Coordinates of C-alpha atoms in Angstrom, one line a residue:
Chain A
X756 CA 191.3 -99.4 -111.4
X757 CA 192.5 -96.0 -110.5
X758 CA 188.9 -94.9 -111.0
X759 CA 187.2 -97.6 -109.2
X760 CA 189.6 -96.7 -106.2
X761 CA 188.5 -93.3 -106.4
X762 CA 184.8 -93.9 -106.8
X763 CA 185.2 -96.4 -103.7
X764 CA 187.0 -93.8 -101.6
X765 CA 184.1 -91.1 -102.5
X766 CA 181.5 -93.8 -101.6
X767 CA 183.2 -94.4 -98.3
X768 CA 183.3 -90.5 -97.6
X769 CA 179.9 -90.0 -98.8
X770 CA 178.6 -92.8 -96.5
X771 CA 180.5 -91.4 -93.4
X772 CA 178.8 -88.1 -94.1
X773 CA 175.3 -89.6 -94.3
X774 CA 176.0 -91.4 -91.1
X775 CA 177.0 -88.0 -89.4
X776 CA 174.0 -86.2 -90.8
X777 CA 171.7 -89.0 -89.8
X778 CA 173.0 -89.2 -86.0
X779 CA 173.0 -85.4 -85.7
X780 CA 169.4 -85.3 -87.0
X781 CA 168.4 -88.0 -84.7
X782 CA 170.1 -86.2 -81.6
X783 CA 168.6 -82.9 -82.7
X784 CA 165.0 -84.3 -82.8
X785 CA 165.6 -86.1 -79.4
X786 CA 166.9 -82.7 -77.9
X787 CA 163.8 -81.0 -79.5
X788 CA 161.3 -83.7 -78.1
X789 CA 162.8 -83.4 -74.6
X790 CA 162.9 -79.6 -74.8
X791 CA 159.4 -79.1 -75.7
X792 CA 157.3 -82.1 -74.8
X793 CA 159.2 -83.1 -71.5
X794 CA 160.5 -79.8 -70.0
X795 CA 158.0 -77.5 -71.7
X796 CA 160.9 -75.0 -72.0
X797 CA 159.3 -72.4 -74.5
X798 CA 157.4 -69.0 -74.1
X799 CA 153.8 -69.1 -74.3
X800 CA 152.3 -66.0 -75.4
X801 CA 149.0 -65.9 -73.5
X802 CA 147.1 -63.7 -76.1
X803 CA 143.5 -65.4 -75.1
X804 CA 142.1 -62.1 -73.7
X805 CA 143.2 -60.2 -76.9
X806 CA 141.7 -62.7 -79.1
X807 CA 138.4 -62.4 -76.9
X808 CA 138.4 -58.8 -77.1
X809 CA 138.9 -58.8 -80.9
Chain B
X57 CA 153.2 -74.4 -62.7
X58 CA 149.8 -74.5 -64.5
X59 CA 149.9 -75.9 -67.9
X60 CA 148.2 -73.7 -70.3
X61 CA 146.0 -75.1 -73.2
X62 CA 144.7 -73.5 -76.5
X63 CA 140.9 -72.8 -76.3
X64 CA 139.3 -76.0 -77.8
X65 CA 138.9 -79.6 -77.0
X66 CA 141.8 -81.8 -76.7
X67 CA 142.8 -84.1 -79.8
X68 CA 141.2 -87.4 -80.0
X69 CA 143.7 -90.1 -81.1
X70 CA 146.2 -87.2 -82.0
X71 CA 144.4 -86.2 -85.3
X72 CA 141.2 -85.6 -84.7
X73 CA 139.4 -82.4 -83.0
X74 CA 136.8 -80.0 -83.7
X75 CA 139.6 -77.4 -84.5
X76 CA 140.5 -79.3 -87.6
X77 CA 139.0 -77.6 -90.8
X78 CA 137.1 -80.3 -92.4
X79 CA 139.0 -80.7 -95.8
X80 CA 142.4 -81.2 -93.8
X81 CA 141.8 -84.9 -93.5
X82 CA 140.9 -85.2 -97.1
X83 CA 143.6 -83.6 -98.3
X84 CA 146.1 -84.9 -96.4
X85 CA 145.2 -88.6 -95.8
X86 CA 144.8 -88.9 -99.6
X87 CA 148.1 -87.3 -100.2
X88 CA 149.7 -89.6 -97.6
X89 CA 148.3 -93.0 -98.8
X90 CA 148.8 -92.1 -102.4
X91 CA 152.6 -91.0 -102.0
X92 CA 153.2 -94.1 -99.7
X93 CA 151.2 -96.6 -101.9
X94 CA 153.2 -95.7 -105.1
X95 CA 156.5 -95.7 -103.4
X96 CA 155.8 -99.0 -101.9
X97 CA 154.8 -100.3 -105.3
X98 CA 157.9 -98.8 -107.2
X99 CA 160.1 -100.3 -104.1
X100 CA 158.6 -103.7 -104.2
X101 CA 159.0 -103.8 -108.1
X102 CA 162.7 -103.6 -107.6
X103 CA 163.8 -103.2 -103.9
X104 CA 167.5 -103.0 -104.9
X105 CA 167.3 -100.2 -107.3
X106 CA 168.5 -96.9 -105.5
X107 CA 165.9 -95.0 -107.0
X108 CA 163.2 -97.2 -105.6
X109 CA 164.7 -96.9 -102.1
X110 CA 165.3 -93.0 -102.2
X111 CA 161.8 -92.6 -103.6
X112 CA 160.3 -94.7 -100.5
X113 CA 162.3 -92.4 -98.2
X114 CA 161.1 -89.4 -100.0
X115 CA 157.3 -90.8 -99.5
X116 CA 158.0 -91.6 -95.8
X117 CA 159.5 -88.3 -94.8
X118 CA 156.5 -86.7 -96.8
X119 CA 154.0 -88.6 -95.0
X120 CA 155.7 -88.0 -91.6
X121 CA 155.4 -84.1 -92.5
X122 CA 151.8 -84.4 -93.5
X123 CA 150.7 -86.5 -90.3
X124 CA 152.8 -83.9 -88.1
X125 CA 150.8 -81.2 -90.0
X126 CA 147.2 -83.0 -88.9
X127 CA 148.3 -83.2 -85.5
X128 CA 149.2 -79.3 -85.4
X129 CA 145.7 -78.8 -86.4
X130 CA 144.1 -81.1 -84.0
X131 CA 146.3 -80.5 -80.7
X132 CA 145.5 -77.7 -78.0
X133 CA 148.9 -78.5 -76.4
X134 CA 151.4 -76.1 -77.2
X135 CA 154.2 -78.4 -76.4
X136 CA 153.3 -80.7 -79.3
X137 CA 152.6 -77.6 -81.5
X138 CA 156.6 -76.7 -80.5
X139 CA 157.5 -80.0 -81.2
X140 CA 155.6 -81.0 -84.4
X141 CA 156.3 -77.6 -85.9
X142 CA 160.1 -77.8 -85.4
X143 CA 160.2 -81.4 -87.0
X144 CA 158.3 -79.8 -90.0
X145 CA 160.8 -77.2 -90.3
X146 CA 163.7 -79.9 -90.4
X147 CA 161.8 -82.3 -92.8
X148 CA 160.9 -79.8 -95.4
X149 CA 164.6 -79.1 -96.5
X150 CA 165.3 -82.6 -96.2
X151 CA 162.4 -83.6 -98.7
X152 CA 163.8 -81.0 -100.9
X153 CA 167.2 -82.5 -100.6
X154 CA 165.8 -86.2 -101.4
X155 CA 163.9 -84.7 -104.2
X156 CA 167.2 -83.4 -105.8
X157 CA 169.1 -86.7 -104.9
X158 CA 166.2 -88.6 -106.5
X159 CA 166.4 -86.5 -109.9
X160 CA 170.2 -86.6 -109.9
X161 CA 170.1 -90.3 -109.5
X162 CA 167.3 -90.7 -112.1
X163 CA 169.5 -88.6 -114.7
X164 CA 172.9 -89.8 -114.1
X165 CA 172.3 -93.3 -112.8
X166 CA 174.9 -92.7 -110.2
X167 CA 175.0 -90.7 -107.0
X168 CA 176.1 -86.9 -106.7
X169 CA 179.9 -86.2 -106.3
X170 CA 181.5 -86.1 -102.7
X171 CA 181.9 -82.2 -103.1
X172 CA 178.2 -82.0 -103.5
X173 CA 177.5 -84.3 -100.7
X174 CA 179.9 -82.1 -98.5
X175 CA 178.0 -79.0 -99.5
X176 CA 174.6 -80.5 -98.9
X177 CA 175.8 -81.6 -95.4
X178 CA 177.2 -78.1 -94.6
X179 CA 174.0 -76.5 -95.8
X180 CA 171.9 -78.7 -93.6
X181 CA 174.0 -78.6 -90.2
X182 CA 173.0 -75.2 -89.2
X183 CA 169.2 -76.1 -89.5
X184 CA 169.9 -79.5 -87.5
X185 CA 172.0 -78.0 -84.8
X186 CA 170.1 -75.0 -84.2
X187 CA 166.6 -76.9 -84.4
X188 CA 165.9 -77.0 -80.4
X189 CA 166.8 -73.1 -80.2
X190 CA 164.9 -70.1 -80.3
X191 CA 166.5 -69.5 -83.9
X192 CA 163.8 -72.2 -84.9
X193 CA 160.7 -71.2 -83.2
X194 CA 160.5 -68.3 -80.9
X195 CA 157.1 -69.0 -79.0
X196 CA 153.6 -70.1 -79.3
X197 CA 150.5 -67.9 -79.1
X198 CA 147.8 -69.4 -77.0
X199 CA 144.8 -68.2 -78.9
X200 CA 145.6 -69.9 -82.0
X201 CA 148.1 -72.8 -81.2
X202 CA 150.4 -71.1 -83.6
X203 CA 154.2 -70.7 -83.3
X204 CA 156.1 -67.6 -84.0
X205 CA 158.9 -68.6 -86.4
X206 CA 162.5 -67.5 -86.0
X207 CA 164.9 -66.6 -88.9
X208 CA 165.8 -70.4 -89.0
X209 CA 162.2 -71.4 -89.8
X210 CA 161.1 -68.2 -91.6
X211 CA 164.0 -67.5 -94.0
X212 CA 166.7 -70.4 -93.9
X213 CA 164.6 -73.4 -94.7
X214 CA 163.0 -71.4 -97.5
X215 CA 166.5 -70.5 -98.9
X216 CA 167.4 -74.3 -98.7
X217 CA 164.2 -75.2 -100.6
X218 CA 164.9 -72.7 -103.4
X219 CA 168.4 -73.8 -103.3
X220 CA 167.6 -77.4 -104.1
X221 CA 164.8 -76.4 -106.6
X222 CA 167.4 -74.4 -108.4
X223 CA 169.9 -77.4 -108.3
X224 CA 167.2 -79.6 -109.5
X225 CA 166.5 -77.2 -112.5
X226 CA 170.0 -76.7 -113.4
X227 CA 171.0 -80.4 -113.5
X228 CA 167.8 -81.1 -115.5
X229 CA 168.6 -78.4 -117.9
X230 CA 172.3 -79.6 -118.3
X231 CA 171.5 -83.3 -118.3
X232 CA 168.1 -83.9 -120.2
X233 CA 169.5 -82.9 -123.6
X234 CA 172.2 -85.5 -123.3
X235 CA 169.7 -88.3 -122.8
X236 CA 168.3 -90.5 -125.6
X237 CA 165.5 -89.2 -127.3
X238 CA 163.2 -91.8 -125.8
X239 CA 164.1 -91.2 -122.3
X240 CA 164.1 -87.2 -122.5
X241 CA 160.2 -87.0 -122.5
X242 CA 160.1 -89.2 -119.3
X243 CA 162.7 -87.2 -117.7
X244 CA 161.1 -84.1 -118.3
X245 CA 157.8 -85.8 -116.9
X246 CA 159.8 -86.8 -113.8
X247 CA 161.2 -83.4 -113.3
X248 CA 157.9 -81.7 -113.8
X249 CA 156.3 -83.9 -111.4
X250 CA 158.8 -83.4 -108.9
X251 CA 159.0 -79.6 -109.0
X252 CA 155.2 -79.2 -109.1
X253 CA 155.1 -81.8 -106.0
X254 CA 157.8 -79.5 -104.1
X255 CA 156.3 -76.3 -105.3
X256 CA 152.6 -77.2 -104.2
X257 CA 154.1 -78.6 -101.1
X258 CA 155.6 -75.4 -99.8
X259 CA 154.3 -72.7 -102.1
X260 CA 151.0 -72.5 -99.4
X261 CA 153.6 -72.8 -96.5
X262 CA 155.6 -70.0 -97.7
X263 CA 152.6 -67.7 -98.4
X264 CA 151.1 -68.7 -95.0
X265 CA 154.4 -67.9 -93.0
X266 CA 154.2 -64.2 -94.3
X267 CA 150.7 -63.9 -94.2
X268 CA 149.5 -65.9 -91.2
X269 CA 147.0 -67.7 -93.0
X270 CA 147.8 -71.3 -92.4
X271 CA 144.4 -72.6 -94.4
X272 CA 145.9 -71.6 -97.6
X273 CA 148.7 -74.1 -97.4
X274 CA 146.4 -77.1 -97.1
X275 CA 145.2 -76.6 -100.8
X276 CA 148.7 -77.4 -102.3
X277 CA 148.3 -81.1 -101.0
X278 CA 145.2 -81.7 -103.2
X279 CA 147.6 -82.1 -105.9
X280 CA 150.0 -84.6 -104.2
X281 CA 148.2 -87.8 -105.4
X282 CA 148.6 -86.7 -109.1
X283 CA 152.2 -85.4 -108.7
X284 CA 153.2 -88.9 -106.7
X285 CA 151.2 -90.8 -109.6
X286 CA 153.6 -88.7 -112.2
X287 CA 156.9 -89.3 -110.4
X288 CA 155.9 -93.2 -109.8
X289 CA 154.9 -93.6 -113.6
X290 CA 158.3 -91.8 -114.8
X291 CA 160.2 -94.1 -112.5
X292 CA 158.5 -97.0 -114.0
X293 CA 158.8 -95.9 -117.5
X294 CA 162.6 -95.0 -117.2
X295 CA 163.4 -98.2 -115.5
X296 CA 161.6 -100.3 -117.6
X297 CA 159.5 -102.1 -115.1
X298 CA 156.3 -104.0 -116.1
X299 CA 154.7 -100.4 -117.1
X300 CA 150.9 -101.6 -117.7
X301 CA 150.7 -103.9 -114.7
X302 CA 152.1 -101.2 -112.2
X303 CA 150.5 -98.2 -113.7
X304 CA 147.1 -100.0 -113.5
X305 CA 147.8 -101.0 -109.9
X306 CA 148.7 -97.4 -109.2
X307 CA 145.5 -96.1 -110.7
X308 CA 143.2 -98.6 -108.7
X309 CA 145.0 -97.6 -105.5
X310 CA 144.3 -93.9 -106.3
X311 CA 140.7 -94.5 -107.0
X312 CA 140.3 -96.9 -103.7
X313 CA 141.8 -94.2 -101.7
X314 CA 139.8 -91.4 -103.0
X315 CA 136.5 -93.3 -102.7
X316 CA 137.3 -94.7 -99.3
X317 CA 138.1 -91.4 -97.8
X318 CA 134.6 -90.2 -98.7
X319 CA 133.4 -92.3 -95.6
X320 CA 135.3 -89.8 -93.3
X321 CA 133.9 -86.6 -94.9
X322 CA 131.6 -84.4 -93.2
X323 CA 128.2 -84.1 -94.9
X324 CA 128.4 -80.2 -95.6
X325 CA 131.7 -80.9 -97.7
X326 CA 130.5 -83.8 -99.5
X327 CA 129.9 -82.1 -102.7
X328 CA 133.5 -80.7 -102.8
X329 CA 135.0 -84.1 -102.2
X330 CA 132.9 -86.1 -104.7
X331 CA 133.9 -83.3 -107.0
X332 CA 137.5 -84.0 -106.5
X333 CA 137.0 -87.8 -106.7
X334 CA 135.3 -87.4 -109.8
X335 CA 138.6 -85.7 -111.2
X336 CA 140.6 -88.5 -109.8
X337 CA 138.2 -90.9 -111.6
X338 CA 137.9 -88.9 -114.6
X339 CA 141.9 -89.0 -115.1
X340 CA 142.5 -92.5 -113.9
X341 CA 139.6 -93.9 -116.1
X342 CA 140.6 -92.0 -118.9
X343 CA 144.3 -93.5 -118.5
X344 CA 143.0 -97.1 -118.1
X345 CA 140.7 -97.0 -121.2
X346 CA 143.4 -95.7 -123.0
X347 CA 145.6 -98.3 -122.0
X348 CA 143.0 -100.9 -122.6
X349 CA 142.2 -99.4 -126.0
X350 CA 146.1 -99.5 -127.0
X351 CA 146.3 -103.2 -125.8
X352 CA 143.5 -103.9 -128.0
X353 CA 145.1 -102.4 -131.0
X354 CA 148.3 -104.0 -130.6
X355 CA 146.6 -107.3 -130.3
X356 CA 144.6 -106.7 -133.4
X357 CA 147.8 -105.8 -135.0
X358 CA 149.5 -108.8 -133.8
X359 CA 146.6 -111.0 -135.2
X360 CA 147.0 -109.5 -138.5
X361 CA 150.8 -109.7 -138.5
X362 CA 150.5 -113.6 -137.5
X363 CA 148.1 -114.3 -140.2
X364 CA 150.3 -112.7 -142.8
X365 CA 153.2 -114.4 -141.4
X366 CA 151.3 -117.8 -141.5
X367 CA 150.4 -117.3 -145.3
X368 CA 154.2 -116.0 -146.1
X369 CA 155.2 -119.5 -144.3
X370 CA 153.1 -121.7 -146.4
X371 CA 154.1 -120.0 -149.6
X372 CA 157.6 -120.4 -148.5
X373 CA 157.1 -124.1 -147.6
X374 CA 155.6 -124.5 -151.1
X375 CA 158.6 -122.8 -152.9
X376 CA 161.0 -124.8 -150.8
X377 CA 159.0 -128.0 -151.9
X378 CA 159.3 -126.8 -155.5
X379 CA 162.8 -125.9 -155.4
X380 CA 163.6 -129.4 -154.0
X381 CA 161.7 -131.1 -156.7
X382 CA 163.4 -128.9 -159.5
X383 CA 166.6 -130.1 -158.0
X384 CA 165.7 -133.7 -157.8
X385 CA 164.4 -133.6 -161.4
X386 CA 167.4 -131.5 -162.6
X387 CA 169.8 -134.0 -160.9
X388 CA 168.2 -137.0 -162.2
X389 CA 168.2 -135.6 -165.7
X390 CA 171.9 -134.9 -165.3
X391 CA 172.9 -138.3 -163.9
X392 CA 172.1 -140.1 -167.0
X393 CA 173.9 -138.3 -169.5
X394 CA 177.0 -137.9 -166.9
X395 CA 177.1 -141.7 -166.6
X396 CA 177.5 -141.7 -170.4
X397 CA 180.1 -139.1 -170.5
X398 CA 182.1 -140.9 -167.6
X399 CA 181.8 -144.5 -169.2
X400 CA 183.0 -143.3 -172.8
X401 CA 185.9 -141.0 -171.1
X402 CA 186.9 -144.1 -169.0
X403 CA 186.8 -146.2 -172.2
X404 CA 188.7 -143.6 -174.3
X405 CA 191.4 -143.0 -171.7
X406 CA 192.1 -146.9 -171.2
X407 CA 192.5 -147.0 -175.1
X408 CA 189.4 -149.2 -176.0
X409 CA 189.1 -147.2 -179.2
X410 CA 192.9 -147.4 -179.8
X411 CA 196.0 -145.3 -178.4
X412 CA 195.4 -141.8 -178.0
X413 CA 197.9 -139.1 -179.0
X414 CA 199.4 -137.5 -175.6
X415 CA 197.6 -134.2 -175.7
X416 CA 194.1 -136.1 -176.4
X417 CA 195.0 -138.6 -173.5
X418 CA 195.5 -135.4 -171.3
X419 CA 192.2 -133.7 -172.4
X420 CA 190.3 -137.0 -171.9
X421 CA 191.7 -137.5 -168.3
X422 CA 190.5 -134.1 -167.6
X423 CA 187.0 -134.7 -168.9
X424 CA 187.1 -137.9 -166.7
X425 CA 188.1 -135.9 -163.5
X426 CA 185.5 -133.3 -164.0
X427 CA 182.8 -135.6 -164.9
X428 CA 183.8 -137.4 -161.6
X429 CA 183.4 -134.4 -159.6
X430 CA 180.3 -133.3 -161.3
X431 CA 178.6 -136.6 -160.4
X432 CA 179.6 -136.4 -157.0
X433 CA 178.0 -133.0 -156.9
X434 CA 175.1 -134.3 -158.5
X435 CA 174.9 -137.2 -155.8
X436 CA 174.8 -134.7 -153.0
X437 CA 172.0 -132.4 -154.5
X438 CA 170.2 -135.7 -154.9
X439 CA 171.1 -136.6 -151.1
X440 CA 169.8 -133.1 -149.9
X441 CA 166.7 -133.5 -152.0
X442 CA 166.0 -136.9 -150.5
X443 CA 166.7 -135.7 -147.0
X444 CA 164.4 -132.7 -147.3
X445 CA 161.6 -134.8 -148.8
X446 CA 162.2 -137.4 -146.2
X447 CA 163.0 -140.0 -149.0
X448 CA 166.3 -141.1 -147.6
X449 CA 166.4 -144.8 -147.0
X450 CA 168.5 -146.5 -144.4
X451 CA 169.2 -150.1 -144.2
X452 CA 170.4 -150.3 -140.6
X453 CA 172.4 -153.2 -139.3
X454 CA 175.0 -154.2 -136.6
X455 CA 178.7 -153.9 -137.8
X456 CA 182.0 -153.1 -136.5
X457 CA 182.8 -149.4 -136.7
X458 CA 186.3 -150.0 -135.6
X459 CA 187.1 -152.3 -138.6
X460 CA 185.5 -150.0 -140.8
X461 CA 187.3 -146.8 -139.8
X462 CA 190.5 -148.9 -139.8
X463 CA 190.0 -150.1 -143.6
X464 CA 189.0 -146.5 -144.7
X465 CA 192.0 -145.0 -143.2
X466 CA 194.1 -147.7 -144.8
X467 CA 192.5 -147.1 -148.2
X468 CA 193.1 -143.3 -148.2
X469 CA 196.7 -143.3 -146.8
X470 CA 198.1 -143.5 -150.1
X471 CA 196.3 -140.4 -151.3
X472 CA 197.4 -138.8 -148.0
X473 CA 201.1 -139.5 -148.5
X474 CA 200.7 -138.5 -152.0
X475 CA 199.8 -135.2 -150.6
X476 CA 202.5 -134.9 -148.1
X477 CA 200.4 -135.9 -145.0
X478 CA 200.6 -138.4 -142.5
X479 CA 197.3 -140.2 -141.7
X480 CA 197.1 -142.4 -138.8
X481 CA 194.7 -144.7 -137.0
X482 CA 194.1 -145.3 -133.3
X483 CA 191.5 -146.6 -130.9
X484 CA 191.0 -146.7 -127.1
X485 CA 188.1 -149.1 -127.1
X486 CA 189.6 -151.6 -124.8
X487 CA 187.3 -154.3 -123.9
X488 CA 184.5 -152.8 -126.1
X489 CA 184.3 -154.4 -129.4
X490 CA 183.2 -151.3 -131.6
X491 CA 179.7 -152.7 -132.6
X492 CA 177.3 -150.0 -133.9
X493 CA 173.9 -150.3 -135.4
X494 CA 173.7 -148.0 -138.4
X495 CA 173.7 -148.0 -142.4
X496 CA 177.0 -149.3 -143.6
X497 CA 177.1 -147.7 -146.7
X498 CA 176.0 -144.0 -145.2
X499 CA 178.4 -144.5 -142.5
X500 CA 181.1 -145.2 -145.0
X501 CA 180.1 -142.0 -146.8
X502 CA 180.4 -139.9 -143.7
X503 CA 183.6 -141.2 -142.6
X504 CA 185.2 -140.8 -146.1
X505 CA 183.6 -137.2 -146.3
X506 CA 185.2 -136.3 -143.0
X507 CA 188.9 -137.6 -143.7
X508 CA 188.5 -136.3 -147.1
X509 CA 187.7 -132.8 -146.0
X510 CA 190.5 -133.0 -143.5
X511 CA 193.1 -133.8 -146.2
X512 CA 191.5 -130.9 -148.4
X513 CA 192.0 -128.3 -145.6
X514 CA 195.3 -129.6 -144.3
X515 CA 198.0 -128.2 -146.5
X516 CA 200.8 -129.8 -144.5
X517 CA 200.9 -131.9 -141.2
X518 CA 199.0 -134.8 -139.9
X519 CA 195.6 -136.4 -139.7
X520 CA 194.8 -138.6 -136.8
X521 CA 191.7 -140.8 -136.6
X522 CA 190.6 -142.3 -133.2
X523 CA 187.9 -144.4 -132.3
X524 CA 186.6 -144.4 -128.8
X525 CA 183.7 -145.5 -126.8
X526 CA 181.5 -143.7 -124.0
X527 CA 179.7 -146.8 -122.7
X528 CA 177.9 -145.2 -120.0
X529 CA 176.2 -143.1 -122.8
X530 CA 176.1 -145.9 -125.1
X531 CA 178.0 -144.0 -127.7
X532 CA 180.7 -144.8 -130.0
X533 CA 182.9 -141.8 -131.6
X534 CA 185.2 -141.3 -134.2
X535 CA 187.4 -138.1 -134.0
X536 CA 189.0 -137.0 -137.1
X537 CA 191.7 -134.4 -136.0
X538 CA 194.0 -132.4 -138.4
X539 CA 196.6 -129.7 -138.3
X540 CA 195.0 -127.7 -140.8
X541 CA 193.4 -124.1 -141.4
X542 CA 191.3 -124.4 -138.4
X543 CA 188.2 -122.1 -138.0
X544 CA 186.8 -119.2 -135.9
X545 CA 184.3 -120.5 -133.2
X546 CA 181.5 -118.3 -135.0
X547 CA 181.7 -120.3 -138.1
X548 CA 181.6 -123.9 -136.8
X549 CA 177.8 -124.0 -136.3
X550 CA 177.3 -122.4 -139.9
X551 CA 179.4 -125.2 -141.6
X552 CA 176.5 -127.6 -141.0
X553 CA 174.1 -125.5 -142.9
X554 CA 173.4 -126.0 -146.7
X555 CA 175.9 -124.5 -149.1
X556 CA 177.9 -123.1 -146.2
X557 CA 181.6 -123.1 -146.0
X558 CA 184.2 -121.8 -143.7
X559 CA 185.1 -118.1 -144.4
X560 CA 188.9 -119.3 -145.0
X561 CA 187.9 -122.5 -147.2
X562 CA 188.2 -120.8 -150.6
X563 CA 191.9 -120.1 -150.0
X564 CA 192.4 -123.6 -149.4
X565 CA 190.1 -125.6 -151.5
X566 CA 188.2 -124.4 -154.3
X567 CA 186.2 -127.4 -155.1
X568 CA 183.4 -128.4 -153.1
X569 CA 179.5 -127.7 -152.8
X570 CA 179.1 -126.7 -149.1
X571 CA 176.7 -129.7 -148.7
X572 CA 179.1 -132.6 -147.7
X573 CA 178.7 -131.7 -143.8
X574 CA 175.0 -130.9 -143.9
X575 CA 174.4 -134.2 -145.6
X576 CA 176.9 -136.1 -143.2
X577 CA 175.0 -134.6 -139.9
X578 CA 171.6 -135.2 -141.3
X579 CA 172.6 -138.7 -142.1
X580 CA 174.3 -139.3 -138.9
X581 CA 171.4 -137.7 -137.1
X582 CA 168.9 -140.0 -138.8
X583 CA 170.9 -143.1 -137.4
X584 CA 170.5 -141.5 -134.0
X585 CA 174.1 -140.3 -133.8
X586 CA 175.5 -136.8 -134.8
X587 CA 178.3 -135.0 -136.4
X588 CA 180.2 -132.1 -134.4
X589 CA 183.2 -129.9 -135.1
X590 CA 185.6 -128.2 -132.8
X591 CA 188.7 -125.9 -133.3
X592 CA 190.5 -123.3 -131.2
X593 CA 190.7 -120.8 -133.9
X594 CA 192.3 -120.2 -137.4
X595 CA 195.4 -121.9 -137.9
X596 CA 195.1 -124.2 -135.1
X597 CA 193.3 -127.3 -136.8
X598 CA 190.2 -128.8 -136.4
X599 CA 188.6 -131.9 -135.0
X600 CA 185.5 -133.5 -136.5
X601 CA 183.6 -135.9 -134.5
X602 CA 181.0 -138.6 -135.9
X603 CA 179.0 -140.3 -132.9
X604 CA 177.0 -143.3 -133.4
X605 CA 174.9 -145.7 -131.0
X606 CA 177.1 -148.2 -129.3
X607 CA 175.9 -151.7 -129.4
X608 CA 178.9 -153.5 -127.8

C-alpha cells in the first residue's frame, strides 16, 4: 500500500515535470519562431562577395 | 530594410529547390516514411502500451527533424534557416532523451524514477530556455545559408546526446544480464538498433559541425530504415505481438517505400538509388523467404506429429477396448464362482448343514461379508465395462421419485442409526407430484450409492435427503447432504473419474473401488440427468445432487 502511494506520488510529480517541460518547450519554439520568422531579429553575414571572389 | 536572400531560387513547396543535393530527398523521405510506418504499425498493434506510444513520439520527432533538414537544404530565406536550425538543435537531444526512456521502459517495464526525471529536466532546461538567444545560433551566412552555431548548439547538445547514449549503455549493461535468457538477445538487438540509429543520426552532424561540410551528415540517414526495422522488430518480439504478421507488413512497407521513392530520383543518380533499393530488397527478401521456409518446416513437423498422434490414439483406443473386454470376461468368470461361494456360505451360516461351532460361524460370516463386497465390486466392473462398450440397457418408465427416495431413506435408516447417524427425509415439491421418466432399477442404485457414500464418509452427525423441483427447467433434484469429511474444491471433479477417490477418503473408509460415482454419473447422464457434488472444503460436509427430468 505504502509502495503504491509512493509510486503514485512519483507519477504525479513526473507528470508535472513533463507538463512543465512541454509548456516551456512550446513557448520557446513560439518565441524562436516570432524572433526569426516575424521580427527577423538575427545577424546576416553578407559574405556573398567573398564567396564570389573565391 | 531590404530582406536578403541566399543566392539561389526560392524553395518550391518548402522542400524542393535546385540547391538540394539530389540524394537528400531519397535519404530523408525513406527514413521518415519507414520510421513513421513502423511506429504506426507498432502503435496500432497495441496503442495502450507505453512503449508503443513512446516509439511513435520518437518517430514523430525524428520525422520533424528530417523534414526541417530538407527545408534547410531547399530554402534561400535566412529567417527559415535560423528557425529550422534552432528547432533541430532542440529536437536532437529530445530524440536522444526519448530513446533513453524507450530503452529504460523496454528493459524495466516501468518509467524511470522521479530523481532521474528531475535530472533529465534540469539538463534539458538550459537548452529550452536559451533556444531563442545567440547562445544557440549566432548568425547566418548569406553565401551558403548556413548558421554559425553558438556554444549551446555546438557543445551542449552534443554533451546531452553523449550523456543519454552513456545512460542507455549503462542501464543496458546493468539490466540485460538480469533478463530471462530468451529476452536477452532481443534486448541487445533493441539496444543495438537504438544506438546505431542515434549514432548514424548525429555522428554526421557532429563531424559536420566541426568541419562545416554538411553533406556528410546526410549519409547516416540511409541506415535509418534498417535501424527503424530493428527497433520495431525487437519491440514486437519483446511484447509478443503477432510477430510474423507485423514483420511481414513492416518488410513490405520498406520495399514499397524504397521502390516508390525511385520515382522522385534524378536520372543521374538512378544507379545509386537502384543499388540501395536492391540492398533493401535483398535483406527484406531474405527475411521473408526465411520466414516462409520456417513456416513450411513447422507445418511439415506439425503434420508428422499429427499423424503420429493419430496412430497413437488408434492404438490407445484398441488397448482400451481390449482392456474393457478383459474386464468384462474376467468379471463374468468371477461372478459364477462367487454366486456359489455366497450361496454355500449363506447355507452354512443359516445352519442348513447343521449347527456350526461359534468360531466356524464367525469365519463363515466373514466369508459371506467378503464375498458380498466382492460381488458388488464385480458388479461395478461389469457396469463400467457395459458403459464403455455402450451396452448398458435402460428400461425407461414414469415413476414417483419422491416415493422412491422416501422408501430408500426408510430402509437405510436402521443402518444409519446403527452407525450413530441421523438420516432424515424432506421434500419441497409443493404441487409437483415428483414424477420422473427414468430406469427404476438404475435410479434406485444411484440413490443407494449416494446415501451409502454419505454414511461411509460421515463418522458422526447427520445426513439429510431433500427432494425438490425446478419446474421452469423441468428438473427434479435429490440432494444428499451430510456433515462428514467434506472435500477440497479441486478434488470434486476428479471424484467422477474412474478409480478416483477423494484425497482424504482412505482415512475414513478403506473399502470402495472408486467406481461408484463414475457409474452413478454416467447412468444419470444416460437418463438425461446428472450427478454433481459440492463442498466448502475439508471438514465441512458435502452435498451430492442427483437430477432427473421432471414429468409432473
